[in-house]
Structures are given as C-alpha cells and as structure tokens.
Amino acid sequence: MRNYLICILLCISTQLLGFGIGDIPIQDEGRIKPLDTFARNHLLAFYGKRTLTNINLSATDWLLDLILNPKSGRDQKIFNIRNPEVASSLFLVWTSEHKYSFNEIAPGLREQASLISVIDQKNNEDRSIFEKQLFELSKNILRFEELSYLKAIKLIPPSNGSENSEWFSPFDFIVKRVPSDNNQNEILSSIQLYLAGRMSKDEAQMDSALYNYETALASFVDQDINIPVLEKESWMNKARLFQMSLGFYLAAFVFLAFSWMIKPILLNKLSYVLLALGTLVHGYAILVRMYIMGRPPVTTLYESVIFVSFIIVLLSIVLERFRRDGLGVFVGSVSGAILHFIGFSYASDGDTLGMLVAVLNSNFWLATHVTTITIGYGASLMAGLVGHLYLIFLVKKEKNETVLNSIFKNLFGITLIALFFTLFGTILGGIWADQSWGRFWGWDPKENGALLIVLWQLMMIHMRLSGLAKPAEFALGMGLNNIIVALAWFGVNLLQVGLHSYGFDDGVARNLYVFIVLELFFCLGLYFFQKYKVKINLA
Amino acid sequence: MLDLITKLLSSPRIFSYTVLWMIVLVFFGTLAQKDIGLYASQMKYFSSYYFTVGGFIPVPGGRSVLLLMTINLAFSLFKKNLWKMKKVGIIIVHVGGLLLLLGGGITAQFSSEGNMVISEGETINYVDDYFDMELVFVNTSLQDSLEYTVFDEPLLENGTKIIYDELNLQIDIIDHIKNVRIEQRISTADTIYKGFLNEFILLPKKPEKEATQNRPGIVIKLSGLNNSQDGIYGIFLGQKTPDTFQINGNLFFIEFRRKRTYIPFSINLLDFEKVMHPGTNVAKSYSSEINLIEDAISRRILIKMNEPLRHAGYTFYQASFVDGLDKETSVLAAVKNYGRLFPYISSIIMSIGLLIHLLIHLPKMLERRSNTI
C-alpha cells in the first residue's frame, strides 16, 4: 500500500528540486518536520500568516535572517496584537496595522511580569480573553528569543536513541556544552557553513554545506528521517494545493452560472471538467498528507472538513454523470468551496499535521471507523443538499413532474448510501470502543451524535415507506438532517464531556447557531411556501 | 385475532414513532451530560424503563423504547409481502438489525464491568465495581484473612438494623454519605465515637459530576462487642488506616470499599510505561507489563492501549493510570460481556444486506429520468 502510494505521488507530482534549506529536519511538537513547516508555523503564531506578506519574505528566509542578524530581527514588526487592551497594557500605541516588534513589546512585558505569572497559575478555562492573549503573546516573545539564538530549533538528532528520544539544538552543544559525537559535529559545522555562505551570498558554499548536511543525516540510522517525505512536505507548503482546488471549484461555479444564460451545452461540459480537475487536485492533496504522516486521511477536525468536502464533490460528479444537467456541478462546486473556506479557518490555528493522543494512535481504526463515518457525514450532507434542491424545484416549477421525480429518486438513493456509511461507521466505532476499552456503546456525546444521524435517516426512510411522509416531507426531513450532521460533527465538542471532545472555540458555537437558524428558515420556509401555493391553486 | 396483532405489532409506523422518541431521548440525554455527567444521564435516559419529566409525568426510557423496537422488528419479519426476491437485501438488513438489538439487550442484562487498580509490584485477584459499594469486616488474624460481607448494593436505608449472626453483632446504619468531606474535631469527642470518628467528623459534600469521583462514606453503630468497642464508627472509601475491632483476640478491619468480584486468577503488575511524543505533553502510548498467575503458573503479558488481554471470559484494557512518587499505578478496565460478538456479526450482515439492496436499486435511483416515461 505504502509503495503504491509513493508510486502515485511520484508519477503525478512535479519534479522535485534537490535537498534545500527548507527541507532540513527539525523535531518540533512531537514529530520530525521540515524547517519550512517549522518556520511557517512560528510565523503563523506570531504574525497571523504563514509568510511576511508586506515585504514578500518567505517564512524560512525570515527565520534565517533572524538567526544571522538578531539585532535587526528584533526591530521587525512581526507580532500581531489583535486586542487594543493588550496593546495598551504594554504601553504600546494602537495602530491600524497593529503589528509590533520584539523591541517594542519586551519592555512592557517585563513590567507586566507579575501579572503574567498570575495568569500562568490559572487554568486555561478560567482565563479571560485579554489574559489568554497577553499570555500567548508572552509565550511567543519567549519563543522568538529562543529562535533567535537557535535554542528552540532542535535540528540535531541524538547519537544513540530511539525515535522517541528528544533532539538537540545547536544551543545545547555550543552554550550548554552537551558532549557531541562526530555525526552531530558534522551537522553543526554544515549548518554553520551554510549560514556563513548565506551571509556572504556564496551560493556554491551553501550548496556544498547542504550536501554535507544531507550526508551527515544519513548516519543517524535510529531516527525516522525520511528526506523524500520532508521534501514533499515543504513542496506542499509552497504548492498550496487546496487553494488550487478551491480555484477550480469557484471557476466551475462561474462557468455553470454562465451556462444558464449562454452556450448551455459547452459551458456546462466545461464546468463539469473544471469540477473534476478540482477534485483531482483535492484528492491528490489528501494523498500527499497521508503520505507525509503515514496515516489515514481523517485524524483531526480540520482533516474531516477537507475529507467531507472531497466526498461531497465526488458524489456530485457521480450525480452529474447520471443527470448531465448541471445540478451535480452546482451542488459540488458550491459545497466544495464553502467547506474549503471552513477548512482554511481551521488551518489558521496552527500546524495541521499534529500528533495524536494515545487512544487515537491506531492506524487500523482511523482507517476504518473514522474514514467510514466521515464518508457518512459527507453523503448525509449531500443528501441534505439534494433535499434542498428538491424543495427549490418544488417551489420553482411544480408542474414538471419528471424532473421532480428524478430528483426525488436521486435523493432517496443518496440517503441510502449515506445510511450505509453512517450506520456501518457508527457500528465500527462501537467495535473500536469494544476492542479498546471493553464497551461497545457508552452513550458518549460523539457516539450519540452519530447515532442521531442514523436514527433520523432510518426514521425518514420508514416514514416514506409507510406513507407517513410524502416526497416533499422526505426532502424536508433530509434537508433538516444537515442540522443533525452539523450538531454531531461540531456540536458535540461544545459539550466538552467524553472522549471525543477535541479542539473548540467560541466562534464555532456562533457559526453553528447561525447555520441551524438558516437551515430551519430555508427548509421550513420552502416547504410551507410550496404547501401554501398548492392550496391557492386548488382553490 | 392473531393476524390483527401481528399486523399491529409489525407496523412500520411503530418504528417511525419509536425511533422519533429515541431521537428525543438521545438528544436530551446528551445535553444532560453537561450538567449531570455521563453516568447519571445514562442511567436516567437510556438504561431506564421509564423516567419522570417535571417530577411526575412518566415517559418511556431507553430500555422500553428499544424493547418495543425489537418486538416491532421481529414481527415485521413475518409480513408476507416482505418475502420477495427484490427485497432480499431489505430482509437481510432487518435480520442484522434484530441481532444488533438482541445483542444490546444481552449486554445490558448480563455484562459486568469494573476496574483493577494495581500498583507496580502488587498482585490482585479481584475487580472493583465502578459504582457499587460494600461494607466488609475482614478477619486479619487468620492466615487467608477471612472476609465477611455485611451488605452491598443496594445500600440499606438509614436507620436499618442488621443482626449479623456469624459474628454475633448488631449493626445500625446511621448515615450513608454519597461524597464525604472530612473535618477535624475541634472539641473532644463523646466516648461513643470510636476509631477515626474520635478525631474527625464525616460531612456530606455536593456529589461530583462524574459519579466515579465521589468518595462515599458510611456511619454505623456496632453493638455486641464489649463496652469499650461498642459505638459509632465512620468509614469511607480509601481510608488509609482502617478502623478495627477485636473478637476473641482476632483483629477485624472494617472496610467500606468498591464492591469486589473475585476472579479465578491473579494479575501481578511488573511495570507500567507511558511514552510521550518527544518534546511534548501528549502521550503516544500506555502499556502495562503483567504476570498472569493461574494455578501457580505465571505468564508474562503486555497490555497496551487498543491491545487488551482476553482471558477466561474477561477482557482487560489499559484504561488509565495514577502517577506516583516512587511507583506508578495502572488502572485496567475489566469487562465480562456475553453479547460482545453480536455487533460484529450483525454489522457484517447489515452491510451485506444494504450493499445488495443498493446494488439492485441504486442505478435506477441515480438516473435523470426513468426510461418508461
């Protein structure tokens, strides 16, 4: 499987450049990552973006400049303070761009040292927003200082140790005088050579230093250093694949919209092709992430968003293949784009390739249960979207029975697919729980969320089959199913009980409420509107 | 008549309504967990036959709903118009669903679970219940320290008198305390208070949200020993130095502890290990290296997260741990479940059924318009 994946990756991917400075491995937050990712994540934490957009400087270049010339680095305005309260507590003048340098912030922080140590004592939940931001800033300033004298950059592997042992920073060897062996000295001297070359802008020296570096890395056999993977990750940082797939989806939607006015057949085909291209890039990006981390596609909330949007677009393409009237492209491009934006908002929290806690650290169950249930979320949302379409068509042109009937049949079919994955995924989750801690079902919020989706879909299907619900009611029910999916997916984290509650902030709660109100308004509005209209016609 | 009953009980409308009520239960049962904790909400909404809303209106709980659902499903399989070739997938799915519900019923009725809390070096041959308590007198003077269980759950009401013939004792239950708070006495205690109560008092404290975090206690009056030993004793979970009494020179410990189930083998913890992702506070894995001792033969086994030990009908999982100064304590969850194979079998059956149904019917459902029109 692994080899197969690698083969696909190498076939599709653009030609990789040689080992660059951005590819050198660093141990950070529990995993080995390329310097490029390391620098980007720090810049994201400090500055709010992964590159210095105002002076067009990449994160790696910023970090290297900081190491070579800490003095001017400390005057660079790279700390983003979002809260005027925080700025004023540090005696800073609140400006419209609200970016400050280390040298501007540090004296104020020293004044506030006692306040910060009080905040440090508190639990995170008990901190106010101001306290959280001030505390975060103080940690960032500390981290910045550690970066500037190479303390926080753990780039030297231990000479004899397992993959679970901690790496060293140059600071450990040079200042703390930790004894080093030949291989470690080789890494140290190569990085020094590289930095000296960069100072004097000597390309040849930088290249030979990197060559030495790569050779020296090969001697650490105990460590899990995989240079192709590192290169792939820093390539992916630059390639911005998800931005590309988003672009394709948006373009598909634009062409589809134009197809309603001019050249329907040609533009419709074109939008279909664009959607398919976007899906290819989207799927490729997911594959690259799997390759980098060596684990299944969905392990975090961020990845579930990306994967659900992939499933919806994929189902839309299948739907479009059968229908060929643009409805599939419409559903796919709109929901694909929206979910991309939601994904980006999660990605702005930090490294999207984080490590997992012990109980989740099982590739088998992540691959089976989590993937199945996430496909189920995607298929359920897709059914919900087709349900919306049915209601819209009901209101728009209720005369056209054949179109309505065909959409209803699609809706019922997709509901069955969704039921298959949610039901099977939920049971698999129970089996995982049985395997891991001995109970099949514990009424944990996340389990209950998945169960709610299954029950709701079972109810709608049986109501339809027993005649309790007509097609319009079924479509309404499946439209409202979106609310249940959203609650199960994001809502259970709001409860903060049980095993599954990971990562959540207040913004999610607000967005969730907005979504629920909109869905209720939209679905019930359409449903009662057409019912009202029908009654008028009969009279 | 029989036909009518079958028709009534097999109606898909019953399913629609029961499932709707189940949705309501799951929704509110989940929300309630934020306030009353997972265990209490599970007991109220899901493990009950009925519960009351607003204090007096009884409504069906999870068990009755699932029971009705099971009956409905079983009867629906007798419907004649179901047994057709094109519905074969549907039949299979429903048989699988029935198995899943039956398995759930068996698990709910017959499974037992608890904890084994073992420190490094310790050997233990019993499982502690998660919630149920027991009051025990242990004769420590005998070689195998004979245990007398006075009573266990359901706990006796305050004010009950028990005559315990075997030891010729009378025990009066004075007070059960769900969650105790211990306070030192300011003034000298009345001579009726013995042992721990001589210097401390047990007071009730607001129960914790998670029931397992409570520290239950009990205040009892013992009579029938002798004048100096008869009196009021206060015992609580996790008491460091137990209260004692003597009968004919035999020393008895009084213990109020989690109800024990003895198992026919013992487990000796050699080493508990916790591996972190390097440079972080995130755990990568937990594991317990143990000796399983049965009939004086011991076997070395490694229990890891996601890799439990199965032995003699019991399954032991790495559930938790307690950090100690010199040694660590591992918490293994021990489960005996007769219904555990049902979900495995029924999920396979159900997915096969749904797949067959989808394969037969899906191509038609995805087309834009049917050819007959």
Short mmCIF file of N, CA, C and O in Angstrom, two decimals, chain B residues 45 152 220 234 302 339 372:
data_model
loop_
_atom_site.label_atom_id
_atom_site.label_comp_id
_atom_site.label_asym_id
_atom_site.label_seq_id
_atom_site.Cartn_x
_atom_site.Cartn_y
_atom_site.Cartn_z
N TYR B 45 -31.80 8.33 31.19
CA TYR B 45 -32.43 8.35 29.88
C TYR B 45 -32.35 7.01 29.15
O TYR B 45 -33.27 6.64 28.44
N ASP B 152 -24.01 -5.29 50.40
CA ASP B 152 -23.53 -4.45 49.32
C ASP B 152 -24.74 -3.80 48.66
O ASP B 152 -25.82 -3.79 49.24
N ILE B 220 -21.81 3.92 60.98
CA ILE B 220 -22.57 2.79 61.54
C ILE B 220 -22.35 2.69 63.06
O ILE B 220 -21.36 3.19 63.58
N GLY B 234 -17.06 5.53 61.70
CA GLY B 234 -17.22 6.18 60.40
C GLY B 234 -16.17 5.67 59.44
O GLY B 234 -14.98 5.71 59.73
N LEU B 302 1.88 -8.25 27.81
CA LEU B 302 1.93 -6.80 27.69
C LEU B 302 0.54 -6.31 27.27
O LEU B 302 0.04 -6.70 26.21
N GLY B 339 -22.54 -10.55 25.26
CA GLY B 339 -23.13 -10.13 23.98
C GLY B 339 -22.13 -9.52 23.02
O GLY B 339 -22.51 -8.95 22.01
N THR B 372 -39.25 4.55 -18.82
CA THR B 372 -40.64 4.22 -19.14
C THR B 372 -41.44 5.43 -19.55
O THR B 372 -42.45 5.31 -20.24
#
